[in-house]
Coordinates of N, CA and C in Angstrom, one line a residue:
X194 N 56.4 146.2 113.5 CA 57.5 145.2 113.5 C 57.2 144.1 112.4
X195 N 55.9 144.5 112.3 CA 55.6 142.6 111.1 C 55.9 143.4 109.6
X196 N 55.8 144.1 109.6 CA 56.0 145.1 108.4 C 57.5 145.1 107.8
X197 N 57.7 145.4 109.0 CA 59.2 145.2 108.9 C 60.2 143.9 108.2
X198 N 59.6 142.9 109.3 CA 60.5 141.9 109.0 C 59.9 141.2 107.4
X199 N 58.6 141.7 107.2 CA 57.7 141.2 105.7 C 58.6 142.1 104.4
X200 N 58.9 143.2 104.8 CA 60.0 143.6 103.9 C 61.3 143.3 103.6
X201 N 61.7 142.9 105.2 CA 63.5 141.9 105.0 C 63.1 141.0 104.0
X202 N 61.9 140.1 104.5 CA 61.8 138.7 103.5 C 62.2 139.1 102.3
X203 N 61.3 139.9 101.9 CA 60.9 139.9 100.3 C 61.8 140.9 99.7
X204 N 62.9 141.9 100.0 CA 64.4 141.4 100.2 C 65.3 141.0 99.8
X205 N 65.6 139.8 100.8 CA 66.1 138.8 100.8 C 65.7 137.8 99.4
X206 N 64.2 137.7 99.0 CA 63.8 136.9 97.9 C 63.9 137.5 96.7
X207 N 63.8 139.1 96.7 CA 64.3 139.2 95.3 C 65.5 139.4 94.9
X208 N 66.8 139.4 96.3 CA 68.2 139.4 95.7 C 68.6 137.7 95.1
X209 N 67.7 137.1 95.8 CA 67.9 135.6 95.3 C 67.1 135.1 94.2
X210 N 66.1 135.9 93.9 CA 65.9 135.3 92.7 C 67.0 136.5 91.5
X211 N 67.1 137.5 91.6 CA 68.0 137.8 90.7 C 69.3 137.2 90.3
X212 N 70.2 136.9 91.6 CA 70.9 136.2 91.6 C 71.1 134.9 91.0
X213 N 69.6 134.1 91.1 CA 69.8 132.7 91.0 C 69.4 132.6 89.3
X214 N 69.0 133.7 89.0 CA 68.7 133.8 87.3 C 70.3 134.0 86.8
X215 N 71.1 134.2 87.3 CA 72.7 134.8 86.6 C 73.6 133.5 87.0
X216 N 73.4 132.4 85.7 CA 74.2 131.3 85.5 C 75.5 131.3 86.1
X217 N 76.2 132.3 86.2 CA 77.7 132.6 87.1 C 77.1 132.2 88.1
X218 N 76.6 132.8 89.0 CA 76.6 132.8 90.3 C 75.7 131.4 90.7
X219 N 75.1 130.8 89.9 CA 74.9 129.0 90.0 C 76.3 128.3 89.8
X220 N 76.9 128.3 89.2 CA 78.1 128.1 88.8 C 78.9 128.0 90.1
X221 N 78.9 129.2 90.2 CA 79.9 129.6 91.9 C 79.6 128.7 93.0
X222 N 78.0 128.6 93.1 CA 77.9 128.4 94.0 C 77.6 126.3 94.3
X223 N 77.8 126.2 93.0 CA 78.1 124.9 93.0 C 79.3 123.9 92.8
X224 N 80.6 125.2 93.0 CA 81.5 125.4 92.4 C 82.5 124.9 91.0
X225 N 81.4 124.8 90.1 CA 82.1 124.9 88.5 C 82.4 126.0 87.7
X226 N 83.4 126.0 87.1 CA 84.1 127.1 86.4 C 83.4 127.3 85.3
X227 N 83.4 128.1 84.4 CA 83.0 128.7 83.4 C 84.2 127.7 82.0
X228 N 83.4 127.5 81.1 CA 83.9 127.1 80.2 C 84.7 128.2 79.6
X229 N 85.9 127.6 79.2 CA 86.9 128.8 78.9 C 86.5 128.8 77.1
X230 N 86.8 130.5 76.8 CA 86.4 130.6 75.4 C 87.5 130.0 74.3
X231 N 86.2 129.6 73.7 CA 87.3 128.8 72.0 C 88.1 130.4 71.6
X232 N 89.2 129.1 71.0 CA 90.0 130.3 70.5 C 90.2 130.0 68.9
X233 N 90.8 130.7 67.9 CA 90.6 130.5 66.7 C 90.5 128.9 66.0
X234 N 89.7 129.0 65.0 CA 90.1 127.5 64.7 C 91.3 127.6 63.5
X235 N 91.8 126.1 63.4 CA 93.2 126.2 63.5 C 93.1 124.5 62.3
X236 N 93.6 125.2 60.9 CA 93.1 124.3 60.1 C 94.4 124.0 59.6
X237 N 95.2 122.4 59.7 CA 96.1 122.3 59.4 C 96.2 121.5 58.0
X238 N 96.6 121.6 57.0 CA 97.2 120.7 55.6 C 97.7 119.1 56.3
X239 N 97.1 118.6 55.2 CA 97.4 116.7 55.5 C 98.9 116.7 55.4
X240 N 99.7 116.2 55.9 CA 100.5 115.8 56.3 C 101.5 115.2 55.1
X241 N 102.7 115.6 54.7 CA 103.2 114.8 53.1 C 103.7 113.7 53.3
X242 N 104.0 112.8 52.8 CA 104.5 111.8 52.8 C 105.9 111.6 52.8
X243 N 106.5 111.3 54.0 CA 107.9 111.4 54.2 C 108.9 110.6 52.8
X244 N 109.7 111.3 52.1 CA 110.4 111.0 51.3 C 111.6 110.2 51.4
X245 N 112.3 110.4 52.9 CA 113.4 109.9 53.4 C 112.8 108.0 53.9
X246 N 113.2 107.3 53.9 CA 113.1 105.9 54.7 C 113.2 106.4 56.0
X247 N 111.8 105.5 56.5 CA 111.7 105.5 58.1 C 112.4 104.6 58.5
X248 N 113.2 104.9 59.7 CA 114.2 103.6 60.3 C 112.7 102.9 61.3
X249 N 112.8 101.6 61.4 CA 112.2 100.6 62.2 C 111.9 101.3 63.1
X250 N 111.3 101.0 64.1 CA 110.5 100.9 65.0 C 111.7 100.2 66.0
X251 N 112.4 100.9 67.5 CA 113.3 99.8 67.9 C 113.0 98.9 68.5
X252 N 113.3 97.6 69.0 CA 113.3 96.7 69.3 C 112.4 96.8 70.5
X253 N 111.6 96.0 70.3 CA 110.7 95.6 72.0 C 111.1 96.4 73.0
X254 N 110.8 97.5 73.6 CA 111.5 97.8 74.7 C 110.9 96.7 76.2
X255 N 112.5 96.7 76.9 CA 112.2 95.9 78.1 C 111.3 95.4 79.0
X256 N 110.6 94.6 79.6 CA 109.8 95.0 80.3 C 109.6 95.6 81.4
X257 N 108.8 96.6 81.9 CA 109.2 97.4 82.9 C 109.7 96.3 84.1
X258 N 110.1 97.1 85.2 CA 110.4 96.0 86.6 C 109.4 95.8 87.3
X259 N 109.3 94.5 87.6 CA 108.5 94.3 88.0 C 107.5 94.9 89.6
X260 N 106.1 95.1 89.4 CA 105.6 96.4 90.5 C 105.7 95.6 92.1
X261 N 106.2 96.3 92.9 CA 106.6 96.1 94.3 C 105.6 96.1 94.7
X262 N 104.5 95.1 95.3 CA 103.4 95.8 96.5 C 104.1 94.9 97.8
X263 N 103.3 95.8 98.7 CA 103.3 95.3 100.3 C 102.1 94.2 100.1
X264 N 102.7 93.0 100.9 CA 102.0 91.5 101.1 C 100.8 91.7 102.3
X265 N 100.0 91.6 102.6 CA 99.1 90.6 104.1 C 99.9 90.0 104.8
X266 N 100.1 90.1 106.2 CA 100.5 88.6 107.0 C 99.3 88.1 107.7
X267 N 99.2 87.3 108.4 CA 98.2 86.4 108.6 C 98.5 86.2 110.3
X268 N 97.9 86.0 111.1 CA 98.2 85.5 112.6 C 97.2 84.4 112.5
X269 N 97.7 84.1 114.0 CA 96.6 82.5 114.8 C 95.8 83.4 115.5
X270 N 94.8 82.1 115.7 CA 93.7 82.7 116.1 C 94.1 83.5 118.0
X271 N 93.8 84.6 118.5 CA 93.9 85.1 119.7 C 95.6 85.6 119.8
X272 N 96.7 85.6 118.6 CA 97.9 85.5 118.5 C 98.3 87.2 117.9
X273 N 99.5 87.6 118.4 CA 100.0 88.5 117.5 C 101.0 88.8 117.3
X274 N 102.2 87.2 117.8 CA 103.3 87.3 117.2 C 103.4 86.8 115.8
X275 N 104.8 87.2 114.8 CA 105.2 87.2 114.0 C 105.4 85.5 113.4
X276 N 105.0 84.6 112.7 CA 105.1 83.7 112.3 C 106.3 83.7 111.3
X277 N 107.2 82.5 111.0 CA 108.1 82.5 110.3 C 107.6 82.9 109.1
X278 N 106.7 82.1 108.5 CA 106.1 82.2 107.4 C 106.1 83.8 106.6
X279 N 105.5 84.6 107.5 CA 105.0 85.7 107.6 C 106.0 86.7 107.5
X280 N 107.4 86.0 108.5 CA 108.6 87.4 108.5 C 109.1 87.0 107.6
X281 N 108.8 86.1 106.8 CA 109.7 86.1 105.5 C 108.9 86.8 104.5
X282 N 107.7 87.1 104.5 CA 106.6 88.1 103.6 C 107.1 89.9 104.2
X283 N 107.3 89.8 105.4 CA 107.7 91.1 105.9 C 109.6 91.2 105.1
X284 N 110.0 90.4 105.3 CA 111.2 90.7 104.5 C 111.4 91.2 103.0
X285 N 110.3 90.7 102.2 CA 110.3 91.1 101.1 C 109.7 92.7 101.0
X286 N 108.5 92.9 102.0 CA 107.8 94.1 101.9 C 109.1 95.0 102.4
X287 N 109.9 94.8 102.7 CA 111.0 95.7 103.1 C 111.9 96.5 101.6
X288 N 111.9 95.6 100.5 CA 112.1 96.5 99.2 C 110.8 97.1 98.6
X289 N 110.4 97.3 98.9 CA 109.1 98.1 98.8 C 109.3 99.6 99.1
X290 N 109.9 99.4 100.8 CA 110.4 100.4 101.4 C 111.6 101.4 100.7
X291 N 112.1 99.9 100.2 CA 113.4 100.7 100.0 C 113.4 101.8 98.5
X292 N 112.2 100.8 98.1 CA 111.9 101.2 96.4 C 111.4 102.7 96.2
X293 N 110.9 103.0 97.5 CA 109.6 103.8 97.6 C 110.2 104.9 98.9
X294 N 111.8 105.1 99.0 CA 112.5 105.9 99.8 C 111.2 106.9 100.2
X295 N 110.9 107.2 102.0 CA 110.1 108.6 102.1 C 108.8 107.9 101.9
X296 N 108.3 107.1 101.3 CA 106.7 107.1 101.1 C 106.1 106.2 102.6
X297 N 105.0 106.7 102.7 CA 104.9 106.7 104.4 C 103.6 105.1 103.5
X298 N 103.3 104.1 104.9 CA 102.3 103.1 104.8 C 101.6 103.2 106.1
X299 N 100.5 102.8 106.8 CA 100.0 102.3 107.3 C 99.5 100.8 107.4
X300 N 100.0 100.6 108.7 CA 100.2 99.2 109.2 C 98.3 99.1 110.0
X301 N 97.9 98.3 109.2 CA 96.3 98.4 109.9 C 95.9 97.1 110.5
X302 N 95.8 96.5 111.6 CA 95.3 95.4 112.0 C 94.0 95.2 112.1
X303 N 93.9 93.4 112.0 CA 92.3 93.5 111.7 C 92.4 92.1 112.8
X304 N 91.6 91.5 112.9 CA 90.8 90.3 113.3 C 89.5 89.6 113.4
X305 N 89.4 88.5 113.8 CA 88.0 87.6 113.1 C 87.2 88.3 113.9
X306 N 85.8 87.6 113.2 CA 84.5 88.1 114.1 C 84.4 88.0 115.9
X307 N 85.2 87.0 116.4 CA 85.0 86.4 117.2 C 85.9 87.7 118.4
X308 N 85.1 87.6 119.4 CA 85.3 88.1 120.5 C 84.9 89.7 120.8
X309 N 84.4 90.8 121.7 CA 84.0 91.7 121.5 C 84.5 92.6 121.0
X310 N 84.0 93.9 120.5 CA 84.7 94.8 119.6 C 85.8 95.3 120.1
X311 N 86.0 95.5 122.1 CA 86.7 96.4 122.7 C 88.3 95.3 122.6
X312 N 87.8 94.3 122.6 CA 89.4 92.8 122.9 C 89.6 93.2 121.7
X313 N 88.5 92.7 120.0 CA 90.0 92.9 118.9 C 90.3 94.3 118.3
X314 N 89.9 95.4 118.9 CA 90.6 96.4 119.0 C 92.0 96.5 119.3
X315 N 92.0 96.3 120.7 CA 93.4 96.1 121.3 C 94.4 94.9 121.1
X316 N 93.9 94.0 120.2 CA 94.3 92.8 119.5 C 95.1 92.9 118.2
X317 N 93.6 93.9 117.5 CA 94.1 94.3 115.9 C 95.4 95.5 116.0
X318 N 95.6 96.1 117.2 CA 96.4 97.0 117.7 C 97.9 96.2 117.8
X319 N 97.5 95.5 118.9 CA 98.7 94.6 119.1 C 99.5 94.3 117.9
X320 N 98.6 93.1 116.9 CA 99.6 93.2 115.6 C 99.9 94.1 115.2
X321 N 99.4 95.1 114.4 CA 99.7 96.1 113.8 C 101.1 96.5 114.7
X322 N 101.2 97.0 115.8 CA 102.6 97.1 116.3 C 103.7 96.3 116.8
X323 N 103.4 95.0 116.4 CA 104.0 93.9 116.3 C 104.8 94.0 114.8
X324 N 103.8 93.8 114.0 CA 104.1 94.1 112.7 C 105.8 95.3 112.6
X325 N 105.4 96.5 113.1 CA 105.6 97.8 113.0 C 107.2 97.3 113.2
X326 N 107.2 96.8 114.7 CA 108.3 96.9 115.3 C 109.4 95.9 114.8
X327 N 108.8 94.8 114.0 CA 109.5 93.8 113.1 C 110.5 94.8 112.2
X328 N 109.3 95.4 110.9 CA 109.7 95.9 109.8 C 111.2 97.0 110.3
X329 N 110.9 97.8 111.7 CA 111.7 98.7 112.1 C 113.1 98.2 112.1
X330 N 113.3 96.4 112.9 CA 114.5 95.8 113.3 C 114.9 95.4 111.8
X331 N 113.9 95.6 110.8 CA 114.5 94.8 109.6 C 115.2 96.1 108.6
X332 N 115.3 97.8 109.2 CA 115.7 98.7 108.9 C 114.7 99.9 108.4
X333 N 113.6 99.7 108.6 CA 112.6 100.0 108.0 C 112.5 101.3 109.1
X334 N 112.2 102.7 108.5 CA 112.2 103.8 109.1 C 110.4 103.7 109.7
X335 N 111.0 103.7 111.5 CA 109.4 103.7 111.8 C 108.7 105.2 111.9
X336 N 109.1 106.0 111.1 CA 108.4 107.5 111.3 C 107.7 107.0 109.9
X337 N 108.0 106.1 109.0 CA 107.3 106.1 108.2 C 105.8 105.3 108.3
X338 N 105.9 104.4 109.0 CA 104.6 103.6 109.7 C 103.9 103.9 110.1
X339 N 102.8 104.2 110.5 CA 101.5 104.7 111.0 C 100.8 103.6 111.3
X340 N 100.4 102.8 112.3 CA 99.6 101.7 113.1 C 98.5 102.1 113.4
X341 N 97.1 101.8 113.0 CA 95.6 101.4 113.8 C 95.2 99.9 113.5
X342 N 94.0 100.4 114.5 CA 93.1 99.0 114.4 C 92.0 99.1 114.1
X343 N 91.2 98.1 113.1 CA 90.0 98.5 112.6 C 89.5 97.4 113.6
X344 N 90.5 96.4 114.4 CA 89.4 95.0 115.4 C 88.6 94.1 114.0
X345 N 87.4 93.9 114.6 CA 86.5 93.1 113.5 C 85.4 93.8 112.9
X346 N 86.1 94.6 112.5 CA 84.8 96.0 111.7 C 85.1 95.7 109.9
X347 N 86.2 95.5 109.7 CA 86.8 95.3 108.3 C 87.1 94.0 107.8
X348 N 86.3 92.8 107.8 CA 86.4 91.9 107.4 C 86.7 91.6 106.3
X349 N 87.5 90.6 105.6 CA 88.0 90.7 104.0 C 87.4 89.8 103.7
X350 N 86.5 88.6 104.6 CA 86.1 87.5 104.1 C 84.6 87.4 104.9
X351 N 83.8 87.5 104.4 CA 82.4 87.8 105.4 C 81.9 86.8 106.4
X352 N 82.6 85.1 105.9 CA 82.2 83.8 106.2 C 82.0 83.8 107.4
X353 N 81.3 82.8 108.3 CA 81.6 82.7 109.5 C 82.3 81.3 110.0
X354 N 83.2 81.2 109.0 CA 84.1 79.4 109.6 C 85.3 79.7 109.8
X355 N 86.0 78.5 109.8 CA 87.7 78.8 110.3 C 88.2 79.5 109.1
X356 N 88.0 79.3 107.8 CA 88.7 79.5 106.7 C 88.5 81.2 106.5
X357 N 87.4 81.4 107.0 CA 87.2 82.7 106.3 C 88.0 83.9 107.8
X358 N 87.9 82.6 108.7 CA 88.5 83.9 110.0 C 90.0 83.8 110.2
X359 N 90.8 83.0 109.0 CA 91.7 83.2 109.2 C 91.9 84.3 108.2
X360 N 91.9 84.2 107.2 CA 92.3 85.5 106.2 C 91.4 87.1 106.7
X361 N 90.7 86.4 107.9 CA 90.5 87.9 108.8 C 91.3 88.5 109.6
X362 N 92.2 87.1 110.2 CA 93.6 87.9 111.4 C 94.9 88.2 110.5
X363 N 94.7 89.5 110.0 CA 95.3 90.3 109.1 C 96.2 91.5 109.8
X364 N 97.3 91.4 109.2 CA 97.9 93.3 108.7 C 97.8 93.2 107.8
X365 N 97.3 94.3 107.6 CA 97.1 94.8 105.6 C 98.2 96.0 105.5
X366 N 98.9 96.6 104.7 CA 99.7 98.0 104.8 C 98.9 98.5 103.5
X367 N 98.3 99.6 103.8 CA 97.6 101.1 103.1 C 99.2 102.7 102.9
X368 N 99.7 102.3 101.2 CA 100.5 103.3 101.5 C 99.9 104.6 101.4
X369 N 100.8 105.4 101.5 CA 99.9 106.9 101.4 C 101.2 107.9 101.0

């Protein structure tokens, strides 16, 4: 039996060292492709000197329009309704929507350090579908929304004072 399995080994060790000597099959198995082969070289004549007048260059083109992102809103501390302030930020983020017909976002709620992981879970939840259900009444297709809560795992501001735990009671929107 020991004979036996002394012969699997060695085997087994010299299909792998054969193998591991044949650069393909490292290749494969790291999966990079093979450099594709050069093809002729290809020598072209300098270029003449156009004889006709070049017309200008046209005028400045426009500036593009300006790039739509989705804003932050902000809550009170232990809070997950909608602040004026804020549905007026959610109103704008609604041409975003509109800009971006079909493109799906995630509504992600967060909150401060303060309180156990299991409360701002169900907290950072709360807004987030607080959030959700805003954007929906403002026409916003909620198949396109997707809501979690990260609670106080994702802090944007590390501090531990009022300043830094407000810009923690957050919806952020992650498009995708």
């Amino acid at each position: 039996m020991k004979k036996r399995s002394l012969g699997l080994v060695l085997l087994v060790a010299l299909i792998g060292i054969a193998l591991g000597g044949c650069g393909c099959f490292q290749q494969a198995m790291i999966g990079e492709k093979p450099a594709p082969a050069a093809g002729p070289a290809v020598v072209q004549a300098p270029a003449a000197k156009p004889t006709v007048p070049v017309a200008p260059p046209p005028a400045a083109a426009k500036p593009a329009a300006a790039v739509l992102m989705l804003k932050d809103i902000n809550f009170d501390f232990d809070k997950y309704n909608i602040r004026e302030k804020d549905a007026a930020i959610l109103k704008e983020n609604t041409a975003w929507f509109k800009a971006n017909a079909g493109k799906k976002a995630r509504v992600e709620g967060h909150c401060d350090e303060r309180g156990t992981v299991e409360y701002n879970l169900v907290l950072g939840q709360k807004r987030a579908d607080s959030t959700k259900n805003f954007l929906v009444n403002l026409g916003v297709d909620g198949k396109l929304l997707e809501t979690v809560s990260y609670g106080k795992e994702q802090p944007l501001d590390p501090g531990q004072n009022e300043a830094a735990w407000a810009k923690n009671r957050r919806v952020h929107f992650a498009p995708f």
